[in-house]
Coordinates of C-alpha atoms in Angstrom, one line a residue:
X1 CA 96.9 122.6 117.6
X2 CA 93.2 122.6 117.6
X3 CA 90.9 119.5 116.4
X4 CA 89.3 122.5 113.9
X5 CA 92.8 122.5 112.5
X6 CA 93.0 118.7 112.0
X7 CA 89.0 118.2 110.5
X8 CA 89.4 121.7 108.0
X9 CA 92.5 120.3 106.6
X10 CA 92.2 117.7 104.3
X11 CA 95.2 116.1 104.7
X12 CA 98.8 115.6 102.9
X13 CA 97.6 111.6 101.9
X14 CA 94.5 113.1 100.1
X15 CA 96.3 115.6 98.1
X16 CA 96.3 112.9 95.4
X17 CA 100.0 113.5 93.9
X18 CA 102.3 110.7 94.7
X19 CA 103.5 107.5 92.7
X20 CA 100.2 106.0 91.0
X21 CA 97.8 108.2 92.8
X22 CA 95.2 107.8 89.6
X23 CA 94.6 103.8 91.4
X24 CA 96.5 104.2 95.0
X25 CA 95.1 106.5 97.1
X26 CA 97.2 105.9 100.0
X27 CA 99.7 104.1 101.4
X28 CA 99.8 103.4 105.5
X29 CA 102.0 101.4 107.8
X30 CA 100.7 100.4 111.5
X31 CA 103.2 99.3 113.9
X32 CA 101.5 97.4 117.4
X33 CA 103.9 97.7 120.3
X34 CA 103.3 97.2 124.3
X35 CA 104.9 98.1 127.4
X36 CA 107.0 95.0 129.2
X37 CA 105.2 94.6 132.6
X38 CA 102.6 95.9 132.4
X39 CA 98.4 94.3 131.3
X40 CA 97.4 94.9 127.6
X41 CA 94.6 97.6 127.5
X42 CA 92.2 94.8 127.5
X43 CA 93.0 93.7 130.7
X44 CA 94.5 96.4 132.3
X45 CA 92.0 98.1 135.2
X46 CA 91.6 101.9 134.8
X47 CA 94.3 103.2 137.5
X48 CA 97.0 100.8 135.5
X49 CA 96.0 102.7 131.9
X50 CA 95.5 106.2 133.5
X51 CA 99.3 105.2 134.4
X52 CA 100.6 103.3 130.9
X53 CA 99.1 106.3 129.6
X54 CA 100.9 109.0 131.4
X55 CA 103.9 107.2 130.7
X56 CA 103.9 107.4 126.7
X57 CA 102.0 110.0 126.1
X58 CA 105.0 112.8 126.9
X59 CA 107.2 110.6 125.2
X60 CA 105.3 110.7 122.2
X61 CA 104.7 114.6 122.2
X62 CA 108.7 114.9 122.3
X63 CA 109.4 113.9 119.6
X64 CA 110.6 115.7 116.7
X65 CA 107.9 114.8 114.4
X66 CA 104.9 115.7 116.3
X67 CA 106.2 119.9 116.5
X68 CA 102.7 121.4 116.4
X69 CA 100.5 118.6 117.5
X70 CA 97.1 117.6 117.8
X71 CA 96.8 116.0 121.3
X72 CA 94.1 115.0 123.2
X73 CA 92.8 112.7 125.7
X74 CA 89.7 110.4 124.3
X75 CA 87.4 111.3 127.0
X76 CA 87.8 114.9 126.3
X77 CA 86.8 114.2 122.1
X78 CA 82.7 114.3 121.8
X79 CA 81.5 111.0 120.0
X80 CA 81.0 113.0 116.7
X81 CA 84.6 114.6 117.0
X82 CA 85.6 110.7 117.1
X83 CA 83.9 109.5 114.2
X84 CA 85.4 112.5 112.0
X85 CA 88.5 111.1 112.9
X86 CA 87.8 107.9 112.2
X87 CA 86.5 109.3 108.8
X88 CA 89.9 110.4 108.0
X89 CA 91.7 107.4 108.9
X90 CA 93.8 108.5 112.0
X91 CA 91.9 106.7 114.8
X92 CA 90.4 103.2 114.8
X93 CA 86.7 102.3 115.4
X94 CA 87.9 100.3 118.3
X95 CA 89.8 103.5 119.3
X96 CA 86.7 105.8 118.7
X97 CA 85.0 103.3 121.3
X98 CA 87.8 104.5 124.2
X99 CA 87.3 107.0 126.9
X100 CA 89.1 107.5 129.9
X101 CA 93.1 106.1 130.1
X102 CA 93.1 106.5 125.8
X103 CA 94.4 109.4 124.0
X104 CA 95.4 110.0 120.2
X105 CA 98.6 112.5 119.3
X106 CA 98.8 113.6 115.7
X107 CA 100.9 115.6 113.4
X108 CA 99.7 118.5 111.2
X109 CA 100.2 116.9 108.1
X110 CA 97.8 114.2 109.1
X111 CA 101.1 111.7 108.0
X112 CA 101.5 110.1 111.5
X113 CA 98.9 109.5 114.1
X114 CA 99.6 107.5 117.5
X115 CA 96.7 105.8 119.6
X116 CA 97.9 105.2 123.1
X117 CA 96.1 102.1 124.7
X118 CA 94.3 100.9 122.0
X119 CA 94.0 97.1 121.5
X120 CA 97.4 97.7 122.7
X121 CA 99.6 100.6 124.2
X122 CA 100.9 101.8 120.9
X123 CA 99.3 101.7 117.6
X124 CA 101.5 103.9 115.2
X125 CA 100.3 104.6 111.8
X126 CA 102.1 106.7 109.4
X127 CA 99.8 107.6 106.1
X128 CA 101.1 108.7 102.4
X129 CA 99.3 109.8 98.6
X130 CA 99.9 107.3 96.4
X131 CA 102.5 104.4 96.4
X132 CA 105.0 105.2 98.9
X133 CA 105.1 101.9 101.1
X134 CA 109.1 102.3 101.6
X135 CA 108.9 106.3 102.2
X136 CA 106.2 105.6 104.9
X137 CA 107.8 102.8 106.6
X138 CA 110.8 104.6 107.1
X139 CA 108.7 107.3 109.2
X140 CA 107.0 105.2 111.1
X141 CA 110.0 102.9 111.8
X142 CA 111.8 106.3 112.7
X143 CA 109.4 106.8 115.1
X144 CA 109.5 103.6 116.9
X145 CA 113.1 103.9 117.1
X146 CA 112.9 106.9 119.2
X147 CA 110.6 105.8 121.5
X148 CA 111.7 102.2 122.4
X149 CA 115.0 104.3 123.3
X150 CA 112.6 105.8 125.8
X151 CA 110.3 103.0 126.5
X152 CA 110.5 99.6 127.1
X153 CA 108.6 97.4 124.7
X154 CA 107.3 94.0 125.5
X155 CA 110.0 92.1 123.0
X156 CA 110.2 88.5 123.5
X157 CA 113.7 87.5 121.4
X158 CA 112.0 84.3 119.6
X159 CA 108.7 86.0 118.9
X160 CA 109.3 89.2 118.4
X161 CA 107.4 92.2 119.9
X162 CA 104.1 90.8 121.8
X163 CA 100.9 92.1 120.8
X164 CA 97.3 92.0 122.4
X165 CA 96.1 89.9 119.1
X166 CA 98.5 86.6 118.2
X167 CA 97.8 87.8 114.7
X168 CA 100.2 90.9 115.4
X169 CA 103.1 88.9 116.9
X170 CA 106.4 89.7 115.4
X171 CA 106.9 92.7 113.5
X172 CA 103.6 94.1 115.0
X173 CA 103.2 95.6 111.6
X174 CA 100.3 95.9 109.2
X175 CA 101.5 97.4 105.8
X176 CA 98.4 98.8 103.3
X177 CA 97.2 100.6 100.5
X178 CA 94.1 102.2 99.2
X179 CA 93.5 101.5 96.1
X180 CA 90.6 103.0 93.6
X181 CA 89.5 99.9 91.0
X182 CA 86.5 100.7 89.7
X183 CA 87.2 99.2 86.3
X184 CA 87.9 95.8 87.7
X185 CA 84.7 96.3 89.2
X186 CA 83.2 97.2 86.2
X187 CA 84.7 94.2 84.1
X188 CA 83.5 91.8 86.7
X189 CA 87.4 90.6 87.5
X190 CA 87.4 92.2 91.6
X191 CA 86.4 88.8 92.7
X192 CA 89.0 87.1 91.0
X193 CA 92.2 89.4 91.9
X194 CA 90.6 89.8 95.5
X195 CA 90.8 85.5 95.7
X196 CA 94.0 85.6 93.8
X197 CA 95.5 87.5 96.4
X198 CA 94.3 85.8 99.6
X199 CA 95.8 82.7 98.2
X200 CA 99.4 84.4 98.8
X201 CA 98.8 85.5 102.5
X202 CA 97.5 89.2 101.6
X203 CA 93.8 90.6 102.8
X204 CA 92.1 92.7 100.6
X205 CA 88.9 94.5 103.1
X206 CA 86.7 97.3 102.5
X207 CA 87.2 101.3 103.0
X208 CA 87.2 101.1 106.6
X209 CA 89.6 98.2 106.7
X210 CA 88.4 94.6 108.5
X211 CA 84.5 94.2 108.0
X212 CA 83.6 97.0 106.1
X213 CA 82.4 97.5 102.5
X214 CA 84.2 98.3 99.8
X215 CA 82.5 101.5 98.9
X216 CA 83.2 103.8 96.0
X217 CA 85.4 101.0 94.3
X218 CA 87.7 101.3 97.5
X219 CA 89.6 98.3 98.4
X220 CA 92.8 98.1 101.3
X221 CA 94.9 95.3 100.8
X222 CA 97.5 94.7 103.3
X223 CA 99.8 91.9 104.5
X224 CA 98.7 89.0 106.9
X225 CA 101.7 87.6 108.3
X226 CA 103.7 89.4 110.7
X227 CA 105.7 86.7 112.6
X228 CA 109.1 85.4 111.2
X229 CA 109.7 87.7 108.1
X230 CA 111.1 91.1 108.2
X231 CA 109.7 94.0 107.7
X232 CA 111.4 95.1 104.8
X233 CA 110.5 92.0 103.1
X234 CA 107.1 92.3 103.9
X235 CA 107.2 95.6 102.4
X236 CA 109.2 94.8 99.4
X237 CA 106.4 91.9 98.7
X238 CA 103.0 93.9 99.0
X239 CA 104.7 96.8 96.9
X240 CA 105.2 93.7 94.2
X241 CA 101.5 92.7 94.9
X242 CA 100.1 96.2 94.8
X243 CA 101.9 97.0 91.5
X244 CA 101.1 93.8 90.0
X245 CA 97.4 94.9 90.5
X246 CA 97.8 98.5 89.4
X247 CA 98.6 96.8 86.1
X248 CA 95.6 94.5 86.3
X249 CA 93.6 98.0 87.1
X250 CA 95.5 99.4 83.9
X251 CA 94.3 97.1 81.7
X252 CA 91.0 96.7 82.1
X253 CA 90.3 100.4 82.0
X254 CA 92.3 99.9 78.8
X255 CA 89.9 97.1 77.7
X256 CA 86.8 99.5 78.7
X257 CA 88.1 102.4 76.4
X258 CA 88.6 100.0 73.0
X259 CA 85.8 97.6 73.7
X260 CA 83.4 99.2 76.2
X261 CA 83.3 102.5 75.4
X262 CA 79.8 103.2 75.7
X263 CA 79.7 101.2 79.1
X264 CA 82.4 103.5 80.5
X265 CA 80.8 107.1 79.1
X266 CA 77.7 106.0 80.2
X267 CA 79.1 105.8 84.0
X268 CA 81.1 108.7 84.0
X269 CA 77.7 110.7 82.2
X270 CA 75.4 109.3 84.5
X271 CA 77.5 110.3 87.5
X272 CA 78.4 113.7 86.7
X273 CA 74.1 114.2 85.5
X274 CA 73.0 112.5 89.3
X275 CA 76.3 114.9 91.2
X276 CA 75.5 118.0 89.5
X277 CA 71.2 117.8 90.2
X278 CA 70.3 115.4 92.5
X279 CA 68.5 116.9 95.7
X280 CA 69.4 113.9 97.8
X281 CA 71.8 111.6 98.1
X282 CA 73.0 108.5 100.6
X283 CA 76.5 108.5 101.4
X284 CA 76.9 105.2 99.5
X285 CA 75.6 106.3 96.5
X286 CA 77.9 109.4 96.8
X287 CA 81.4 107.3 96.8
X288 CA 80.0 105.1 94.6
X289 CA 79.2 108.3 92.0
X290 CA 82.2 110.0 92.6
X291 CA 84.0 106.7 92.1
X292 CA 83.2 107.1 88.5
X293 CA 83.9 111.1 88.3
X294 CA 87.8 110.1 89.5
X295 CA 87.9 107.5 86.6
X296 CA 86.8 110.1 84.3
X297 CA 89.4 112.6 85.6
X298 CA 92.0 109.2 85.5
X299 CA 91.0 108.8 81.7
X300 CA 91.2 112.6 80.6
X301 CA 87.3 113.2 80.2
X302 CA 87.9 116.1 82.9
X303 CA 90.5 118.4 83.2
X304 CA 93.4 116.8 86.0
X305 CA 92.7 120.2 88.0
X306 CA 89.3 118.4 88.7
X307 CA 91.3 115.8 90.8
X308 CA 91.6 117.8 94.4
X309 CA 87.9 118.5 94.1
X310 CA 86.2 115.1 94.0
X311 CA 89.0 113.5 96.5
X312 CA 88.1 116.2 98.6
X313 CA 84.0 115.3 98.4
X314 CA 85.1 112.0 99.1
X315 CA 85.7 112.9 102.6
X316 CA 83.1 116.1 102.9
X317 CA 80.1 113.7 102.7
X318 CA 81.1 111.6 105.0
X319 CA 78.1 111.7 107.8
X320 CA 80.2 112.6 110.6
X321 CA 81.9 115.3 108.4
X322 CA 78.3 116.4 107.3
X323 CA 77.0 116.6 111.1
X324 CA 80.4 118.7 112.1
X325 CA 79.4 121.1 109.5
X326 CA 76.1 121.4 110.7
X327 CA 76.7 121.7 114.5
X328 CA 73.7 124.0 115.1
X329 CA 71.3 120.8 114.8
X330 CA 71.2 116.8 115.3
X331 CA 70.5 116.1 111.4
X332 CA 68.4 113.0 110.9
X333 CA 69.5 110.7 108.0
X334 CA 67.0 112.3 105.3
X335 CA 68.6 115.9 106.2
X336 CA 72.3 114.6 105.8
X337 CA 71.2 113.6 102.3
X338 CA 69.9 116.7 101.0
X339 CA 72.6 118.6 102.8
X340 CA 75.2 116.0 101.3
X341 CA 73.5 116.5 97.7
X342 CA 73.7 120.2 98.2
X343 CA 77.6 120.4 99.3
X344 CA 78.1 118.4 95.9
X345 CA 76.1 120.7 93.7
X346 CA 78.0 123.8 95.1
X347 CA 81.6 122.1 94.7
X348 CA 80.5 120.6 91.1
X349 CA 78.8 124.0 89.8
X350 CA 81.7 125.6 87.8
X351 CA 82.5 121.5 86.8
X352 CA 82.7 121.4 83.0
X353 CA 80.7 118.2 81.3
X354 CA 82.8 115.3 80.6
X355 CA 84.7 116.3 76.9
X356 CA 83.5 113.1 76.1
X357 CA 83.6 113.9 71.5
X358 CA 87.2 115.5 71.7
X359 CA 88.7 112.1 73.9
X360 CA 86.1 108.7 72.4
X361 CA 88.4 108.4 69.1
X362 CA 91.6 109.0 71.1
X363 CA 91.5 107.1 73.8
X364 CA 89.2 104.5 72.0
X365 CA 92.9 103.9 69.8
X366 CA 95.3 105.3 72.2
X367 CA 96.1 104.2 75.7
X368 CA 94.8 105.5 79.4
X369 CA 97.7 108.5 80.7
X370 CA 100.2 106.9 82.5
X371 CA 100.4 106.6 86.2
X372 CA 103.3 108.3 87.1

């Protein structure tokens, strides 16, 4: 399979359709493993990756779940090819920054991605629409089982599996989800669910996960602690967590609709006026707009068919996604702007305007849809 396949295919975890996709946009599960002796990455010379390398990377390709693959070595990817992928979530930054002895394998469906020689030798990810922390576990977990049958992992029997980062020691596992909460944002309560929630070992980061900004009302929250707790009950603790917070989410967009209204139309109007006739646009300001559109969608101010458009910009703008589309030309940062603003226009032409008269009285008494 060819990387055009992978980058014109949005991706099963963008279709927006499982559990709760109106606030979770995705669910992922990462899984750190390492070869007994043998150097971390880190540490390892290039003739000892070049050979960790060769080692798992046939392994990987066997197995059942990567039919039809995307597989490539890093040094063959050009630096924009990288930074589409990391775009889409299925390689790292710190894996984008790898050449020779790295390589990324990949399934159609975009639902499992593995980095070989990483931070470590194996960084698994499997990735899901909506709240599906169990479903996606159990692929991943699937697909570590096969391959320790083939490979032998570092393990120590006290610790766990050893990792290149103390902070992955145990499990090696970083469970997370995406999730969309812009009116918790709005309301001025983020900051307070964000600090409730580091208080009980979880980390809530930014769109890009550790370091990054929260763009577009985008927040991942994921588990902290991987030593001495299984993973099952780490799962079965930031599904609680998440759910706990998709009812927070819940209720302040119900707040917004009985007591806000006005606030709330005006940020879905103002969005859809700016997408559908602005000339230029920053890709900030373009999450952050289309933040508000998917709320309006959410609330039933657009028809639901309107979904799979706007999650779809939310990944088309993206600059490295811009640039690909473009590959004539470098574009400088005032051209991916217009072009960005021009991509939107086209995709938002046959958009109806929010039915903003027919929904104020109902939902104003009524409550949001459910999230089913």
């Amino acid at each position: 399979m060819k990387l055009t396949t992978i980058i014109g295919n949005p991706g099963e975890w963008l279709r927006g359709d499982g559990p709760h996709h109106q606030i979770v946009i995705s669910s992922r599960v990462r899984l750190a493993r390492n070869l007994r002796n043998h150097p971390f990455p880190g540490w390892a010379k290039k003739a000892e990756r070049l050979l960790i390398l060769e080692e798992i990377k046939p392994r990987v390709e066997e197995l059942p779940e990567m039919t039809d693959t995307f597989s490539e070595y890093m040094q063959e990817l050009t630096a924009l090819d990288k930074q589409v992928l990391v775009e889409k979530h299925l390689i790292s930054r710190e894996q984008a920054a790898k050449s020779v002895g790295s390589a990324v394998v990949m399934n159609r469906k975009q639902t499992l991605s593995i980095m070989i020689n990483e931070e470590d030798h194996l960084r698994m990810q499997s990735l899901r629409s909506g709240l599906q922390l169990k479903n996606v576990f159990k692929l991943i977990d699937k697909v570590d089982s096969a391959l320790e049958e083939r490979i032998d992992y570092a393990f120590h029997p006290a610790l766990g599996y050893l990792t290149a980062c103390p902070t992955n020691v145990g499990t090696g596992m970083r469970a997370s989800a995406m999730m969309h909460m812009p009116a918790l944002v709005l309301s001025e309560q983020i900051n307070q669910v964000i600090q409730a929630v580091n208080k009980i070992g979880f980390a809530v980061r930014g769109l890009y996960g550790e370091g990054t900004e929260a763009m577009g009302n985008l927040f991942q929250i994921s588990n902290q602690t991987t030593l001495g707790e299984k993973e099952d009950d780490i799962i079965a603790r930031l599904t609680k967590v998440i759910e706990q917070i998709i009812e927070h989410e819940q209720n302040a967009r119900q707040v917004l609709l009985q007591k806000k209204l006005s606030t709330l139309l005006d940020q879905v109007g103002r969005a859809y006026g700016v997408l559908t006739h602005a000339y230029s646009m920053t890709s900030k300001e373009a999450l952050n707009l289309l933040s508000f559109m998917k709320l309006g969608i959410d609330l039933g101010f657009f028809p639901e068919e309107c979904q799979q458009p706007i999650s779809e910009l939310f990944m088309e703008t993206q600059p490295a996604h811009l640039q690909k589309l473009n590959s004539q030309q470098k574009l400088a940062a005032e051209e991916r702007d217009s072009l960005r603003a021009e991509i939107i226009r086209d995709k938002l032409r046959e958009f109806p305007k929010p039915n903003i008269e027919k929904d104020t009285n109902q939902k104003a008494e009524g409550t949001p849809k459910n999230d089913e």
